């Protein structure tokens, strides 16, 4: 697949004994991060859609944050190594502020994430692999091998990748307000602040 930059991977890596299914979105209408639920009890999703296809995968907040950060680093490296035009900020036309499409039906929970650059199509390639029971060989990331976990593979232009990362950052930071003393998130019912000897603070304090 062109000239790939190093992939990223984290969290339990797993493989299924059945032939894998890879959902490929080469020209997605949307690829966004979003949440379902209230702050403090949110489920994070990445959702890809193209024409009549809609796929949603669940993942951890930290995974969304890491993916956004790694996309930013990848775009900088692509610009440096290949001279590819990469916007510093997401173009307004690429910003997607709409909620997740419904129904949000979880295809799988993400275990491993892969990130690369396809020099042929000049696209950022994001791959999300499902969690299962056995460790997966890293060679299946960004590969079409028949054995391995199910996956979602999305191709994004540099501007679309920047817009995805910007939205992902906003989604991650749109949760509970931090405690001004310990910086831990505040619950609506209050939070026991270690810097106030166990005094319970609330969002209104």
mmCIF file of C-alpha atoms in Angstrom:
data_model
loop_
_atom_site.group_PDB
_atom_site.id
_atom_site.type_symbol
_atom_site.label_atom_id
_atom_site.label_comp_id
_atom_site.label_asym_id
_atom_site.label_seq_id
_atom_site.Cartn_x
_atom_site.Cartn_y
_atom_site.Cartn_z
ATOM 1 C CA UNK A 1 0.000 0.000 0.000
ATOM 2 C CA UNK A 2 2.274 2.760 -1.197
ATOM 3 C CA UNK A 3 4.942 3.857 1.268
ATOM 4 C CA UNK A 4 3.692 3.452 4.784
ATOM 5 C CA UNK A 5 4.991 5.350 7.767
ATOM 6 C CA UNK A 6 5.283 3.358 11.009
ATOM 7 C CA UNK A 7 1.992 2.153 12.404
ATOM 8 C CA UNK A 8 0.801 2.781 15.925
ATOM 9 C CA UNK A 9 -0.579 0.098 18.113
ATOM 10 C CA UNK A 10 -1.686 -0.149 21.708
ATOM 11 C CA UNK A 11 -4.010 -2.000 24.029
ATOM 12 C CA UNK A 12 -4.639 -5.764 23.858
ATOM 13 C CA UNK A 13 -3.941 -7.127 20.378
ATOM 14 C CA UNK A 14 -6.042 -10.093 19.404
ATOM 15 C CA UNK A 15 -6.978 -12.416 16.547
ATOM 16 C CA UNK A 16 -9.965 -14.562 15.642
ATOM 17 C CA UNK A 17 -9.825 -18.055 14.191
ATOM 18 C CA UNK A 18 -12.468 -17.114 11.610
ATOM 19 C CA UNK A 19 -11.714 -15.301 8.344
ATOM 20 C CA UNK A 20 -11.644 -11.604 9.052
ATOM 21 C CA UNK A 21 -13.908 -8.909 7.676
ATOM 22 C CA UNK A 22 -12.283 -5.608 6.669
ATOM 23 C CA UNK A 23 -14.642 -2.676 6.115
ATOM 24 C CA UNK A 24 -12.832 -0.319 3.726
ATOM 25 C CA UNK A 25 -13.872 3.322 3.254
ATOM 26 C CA UNK A 26 -11.796 4.842 0.457
ATOM 27 C CA UNK A 27 -13.944 7.950 0.025
ATOM 28 C CA UNK A 28 -15.981 8.309 3.240
ATOM 29 C CA UNK A 29 -18.742 10.878 3.396
ATOM 30 C CA UNK A 30 -18.023 11.154 7.127
ATOM 31 C CA UNK A 31 -15.447 9.827 9.563
ATOM 32 C CA UNK A 32 -15.934 11.283 13.017
ATOM 33 C CA UNK A 33 -15.460 10.771 16.724
ATOM 34 C CA UNK A 34 -18.519 11.123 18.933
ATOM 35 C CA UNK A 35 -20.068 10.004 22.186
ATOM 36 C CA UNK A 36 -23.289 8.594 23.570
ATOM 37 C CA UNK A 37 -24.274 9.330 27.162
ATOM 38 C CA UNK A 38 -23.733 12.055 29.726
ATOM 39 C CA UNK A 39 -20.367 13.469 30.872
ATOM 40 C CA UNK A 40 -18.825 11.010 33.281
ATOM 41 C CA UNK A 41 -20.675 8.113 31.668
ATOM 42 C CA UNK A 42 -19.903 8.550 27.968
ATOM 43 C CA UNK A 43 -19.243 5.796 25.451
ATOM 44 C CA UNK A 44 -16.842 6.891 22.714
ATOM 45 C CA UNK A 45 -17.335 5.887 19.100
ATOM 46 C CA UNK A 46 -15.637 6.336 15.761
ATOM 47 C CA UNK A 47 -18.128 6.282 12.921
ATOM 48 C CA UNK A 48 -17.511 5.950 9.180
ATOM 49 C CA UNK A 49 -20.133 6.341 6.491
ATOM 50 C CA UNK A 50 -20.027 6.134 2.708
ATOM 51 C CA UNK A 51 -23.208 6.223 0.671
ATOM 52 C CA UNK A 52 -25.504 3.647 2.307
ATOM 53 C CA UNK A 53 -22.842 2.043 4.541
ATOM 54 C CA UNK A 54 -22.531 3.040 8.196
ATOM 55 C CA UNK A 55 -20.091 1.464 10.667
ATOM 56 C CA UNK A 56 -19.623 2.444 14.316
ATOM 57 C CA UNK A 57 -16.887 1.074 16.577
ATOM 58 C CA UNK A 58 -16.505 1.683 20.314
ATOM 59 C CA UNK A 59 -13.226 2.574 21.989
ATOM 60 C CA UNK A 60 -11.747 4.237 25.052
ATOM 61 C CA UNK A 61 -11.412 7.977 25.509
ATOM 62 C CA UNK A 62 -7.631 7.602 25.708
ATOM 63 C CA UNK A 63 -7.592 5.817 22.363
ATOM 64 C CA UNK A 64 -9.414 8.729 20.720
ATOM 65 C CA UNK A 65 -6.944 11.159 22.257
ATOM 66 C CA UNK A 66 -3.881 9.168 21.159
ATOM 67 C CA UNK A 67 -5.229 8.768 17.630
ATOM 68 C CA UNK A 68 -5.785 12.524 17.286
ATOM 69 C CA UNK A 69 -2.262 13.235 18.548
ATOM 70 C CA UNK A 70 -0.646 10.662 16.263
ATOM 71 C CA UNK A 71 -2.513 12.000 13.221
ATOM 72 C CA UNK A 72 -1.088 15.452 13.940
ATOM 73 C CA UNK A 73 2.428 14.015 14.175
ATOM 74 C CA UNK A 74 1.925 11.947 11.013
ATOM 75 C CA UNK A 75 0.793 14.983 9.006
ATOM 76 C CA UNK A 76 3.878 16.909 10.104
ATOM 77 C CA UNK A 77 6.126 14.021 9.058
ATOM 78 C CA UNK A 78 4.356 13.648 5.701
ATOM 79 C CA UNK A 79 4.900 17.340 4.995
ATOM 80 C CA UNK A 80 8.553 17.116 6.004
ATOM 81 C CA UNK A 81 9.389 13.904 4.130
ATOM 82 C CA UNK A 82 7.268 14.233 0.999
ATOM 83 C CA UNK A 83 6.514 17.950 0.755
ATOM 84 C CA UNK A 84 2.797 17.183 0.753
ATOM 85 C CA UNK A 85 0.551 20.184 1.289
ATOM 86 C CA UNK A 86 -0.836 19.792 4.794
ATOM 87 C CA UNK A 87 -3.130 22.435 6.330
ATOM 88 C CA UNK A 88 -2.101 23.755 9.753
ATOM 89 C CA UNK A 89 -5.767 24.097 10.677
ATOM 90 C CA UNK A 90 -8.797 22.177 9.507
ATOM 91 C CA UNK A 91 -10.492 23.903 6.540
ATOM 92 C CA UNK A 92 -13.947 25.174 7.582
ATOM 93 C CA UNK A 93 -15.627 23.126 4.843
ATOM 94 C CA UNK A 94 -14.146 19.934 6.311
ATOM 95 C CA UNK A 95 -15.254 20.583 9.884
ATOM 96 C CA UNK A 96 -18.127 18.298 10.909
ATOM 97 C CA UNK A 97 -20.058 19.463 13.958
ATOM 98 C CA UNK A 98 -23.095 17.224 13.528
ATOM 99 C CA UNK A 99 -23.831 14.382 15.979
ATOM 100 C CA UNK A 100 -23.273 10.720 15.249
ATOM 101 C CA UNK A 101 -25.651 9.177 12.737
ATOM 102 C CA UNK A 102 -28.289 6.974 14.325
ATOM 103 C CA UNK A 103 -28.821 4.211 15.065
ATOM 104 C CA UNK A 104 -25.388 3.862 16.675
ATOM 105 C CA UNK A 105 -24.852 0.106 16.521
ATOM 106 C CA UNK A 106 -21.477 -1.088 17.765
ATOM 107 C CA UNK A 107 -19.736 -3.260 15.157
ATOM 108 C CA UNK A 108 -16.953 -4.119 17.592
ATOM 109 C CA UNK A 109 -14.735 -2.647 20.308
ATOM 110 C CA UNK A 110 -11.332 -1.430 19.150
ATOM 111 C CA UNK A 111 -8.234 -3.196 20.439
ATOM 112 C CA UNK A 112 -5.412 -2.172 18.087
ATOM 113 C CA UNK A 113 -5.111 0.974 15.979
ATOM 114 C CA UNK A 114 -2.918 1.389 12.917
ATOM 115 C CA UNK A 115 -1.902 4.596 11.178
ATOM 116 C CA UNK A 116 -0.021 5.032 7.921
ATOM 117 C CA UNK A 117 0.459 7.111 4.787
ATOM 118 C CA UNK A 118 -0.513 5.819 1.359
ATOM 119 C CA UNK A 119 1.823 7.614 -1.045
ATOM 120 C CA UNK A 120 -0.088 6.450 -4.129
ATOM 121 C CA UNK A 121 -3.420 8.029 -3.129
ATOM 122 C CA UNK A 122 -1.816 10.714 -0.912
ATOM 123 C CA UNK A 123 -4.082 9.686 1.936
ATOM 124 C CA UNK A 124 -3.799 9.085 5.649
ATOM 125 C CA UNK A 125 -4.874 5.499 6.372
ATOM 126 C CA UNK A 126 -6.474 4.706 9.718
ATOM 127 C CA UNK A 127 -7.158 1.113 10.701
ATOM 128 C CA UNK A 128 -9.189 0.029 13.715
ATOM 129 C CA UNK A 129 -8.937 -3.637 14.695
ATOM 130 C CA UNK A 130 -11.361 -5.493 16.923
ATOM 131 C CA UNK A 131 -10.578 -6.938 20.328
ATOM 132 C CA UNK A 132 -10.739 -10.723 20.593
ATOM 133 C CA UNK A 133 -9.068 -13.450 22.632
ATOM 134 C CA UNK A 134 -5.596 -14.109 21.219
ATOM 135 C CA UNK A 135 -2.657 -11.846 20.500
ATOM 136 C CA UNK A 136 -2.422 -10.685 16.918
ATOM 137 C CA UNK A 137 0.708 -10.423 14.826
ATOM 138 C CA UNK A 138 1.400 -6.750 14.064
ATOM 139 C CA UNK A 139 1.834 -7.764 10.409
ATOM 140 C CA UNK A 140 -1.964 -7.869 10.017
ATOM 141 C CA UNK A 141 -2.225 -4.116 10.697
ATOM 142 C CA UNK A 142 -2.831 -2.295 7.407
ATOM 143 C CA UNK A 143 -2.681 -5.636 5.616
ATOM 144 C CA UNK A 144 -5.295 -7.686 3.758
ATOM 145 C CA UNK A 145 -4.297 -11.048 5.196
ATOM 146 C CA UNK A 146 -7.275 -13.353 5.698
ATOM 147 C CA UNK A 147 -6.407 -14.189 9.302
ATOM 148 C CA UNK A 148 -6.728 -11.641 12.059
ATOM 149 C CA UNK A 149 -9.314 -9.492 13.796
ATOM 150 C CA UNK A 150 -12.083 -7.718 11.925
ATOM 151 C CA UNK A 151 -11.150 -4.175 10.993
ATOM 152 C CA UNK A 152 -12.326 -0.824 9.705
ATOM 153 C CA UNK A 153 -9.902 0.897 7.305
ATOM 154 C CA UNK A 154 -10.457 4.529 6.365
ATOM 155 C CA UNK A 155 -8.618 6.678 3.807
ATOM 156 C CA UNK A 156 -8.587 10.438 4.494
ATOM 157 C CA UNK A 157 -7.102 13.377 2.641
ATOM 158 C CA UNK A 158 -4.675 15.448 4.756
ATOM 159 C CA UNK A 159 -7.313 18.154 5.260
ATOM 160 C CA UNK A 160 -9.968 15.599 6.240
ATOM 161 C CA UNK A 161 -7.504 13.934 8.630
ATOM 162 C CA UNK A 162 -6.790 17.315 10.246
ATOM 163 C CA UNK A 163 -10.519 17.950 10.598
ATOM 164 C CA UNK A 164 -11.025 14.510 12.171
ATOM 165 C CA UNK A 165 -8.237 15.165 14.690
ATOM 166 C CA UNK A 166 -9.624 18.608 15.577
ATOM 167 C CA UNK A 167 -13.073 17.197 16.226
ATOM 168 C CA UNK A 168 -11.648 14.277 18.189
ATOM 169 C CA UNK A 169 -9.820 16.736 20.457
ATOM 170 C CA UNK A 170 -13.032 18.664 21.063
ATOM 171 C CA UNK A 171 -14.964 15.478 21.835
ATOM 172 C CA UNK A 172 -12.348 14.324 24.339
ATOM 173 C CA UNK A 173 -12.293 17.715 26.063
ATOM 174 C CA UNK A 174 -16.080 18.122 26.190
ATOM 175 C CA UNK A 175 -16.596 15.926 29.246
ATOM 176 C CA UNK A 176 -16.616 16.784 32.912
ATOM 177 C CA UNK A 177 -15.020 19.999 34.148
ATOM 178 C CA UNK A 178 -11.715 19.521 35.963
ATOM 179 C CA UNK A 179 -11.343 20.307 39.650
ATOM 180 C CA UNK A 180 -9.372 23.592 39.870
ATOM 181 C CA UNK A 181 -7.275 22.153 42.706
ATOM 182 C CA UNK A 182 -6.358 18.591 41.680
ATOM 183 C CA UNK A 183 -7.390 18.687 38.004
ATOM 184 C CA UNK A 184 -9.367 15.445 38.362
ATOM 185 C CA UNK A 185 -12.806 15.437 36.640
ATOM 186 C CA UNK A 186 -15.762 16.677 38.668
ATOM 187 C CA UNK A 187 -18.883 14.517 38.937
ATOM 188 C CA UNK A 188 -22.327 16.115 39.079
ATOM 189 C CA UNK A 189 -22.670 14.570 42.557
ATOM 190 C CA UNK A 190 -19.332 16.007 43.619
ATOM 191 C CA UNK A 191 -15.813 14.647 43.852
ATOM 192 C CA UNK A 192 -13.581 13.988 46.834
ATOM 193 C CA UNK A 193 -10.631 16.286 46.326
ATOM 194 C CA UNK A 194 -7.358 14.887 47.696
ATOM 195 C CA UNK A 195 -6.024 18.419 48.090
ATOM 196 C CA UNK A 196 -8.845 19.404 50.421
ATOM 197 C CA UNK A 197 -8.564 16.518 52.859
ATOM 198 C CA UNK A 198 -11.492 14.649 51.363
ATOM 199 C CA UNK A 199 -13.831 17.653 51.108
ATOM 200 C CA UNK A 200 -16.470 16.913 48.451
ATOM 201 C CA UNK A 201 -16.500 19.493 45.652
ATOM 202 C CA UNK A 202 -19.154 19.816 42.932
ATOM 203 C CA UNK A 203 -19.222 21.491 39.522
ATOM 204 C CA UNK A 204 -20.957 24.478 41.128
ATOM 205 C CA UNK A 205 -18.301 25.023 43.834
#
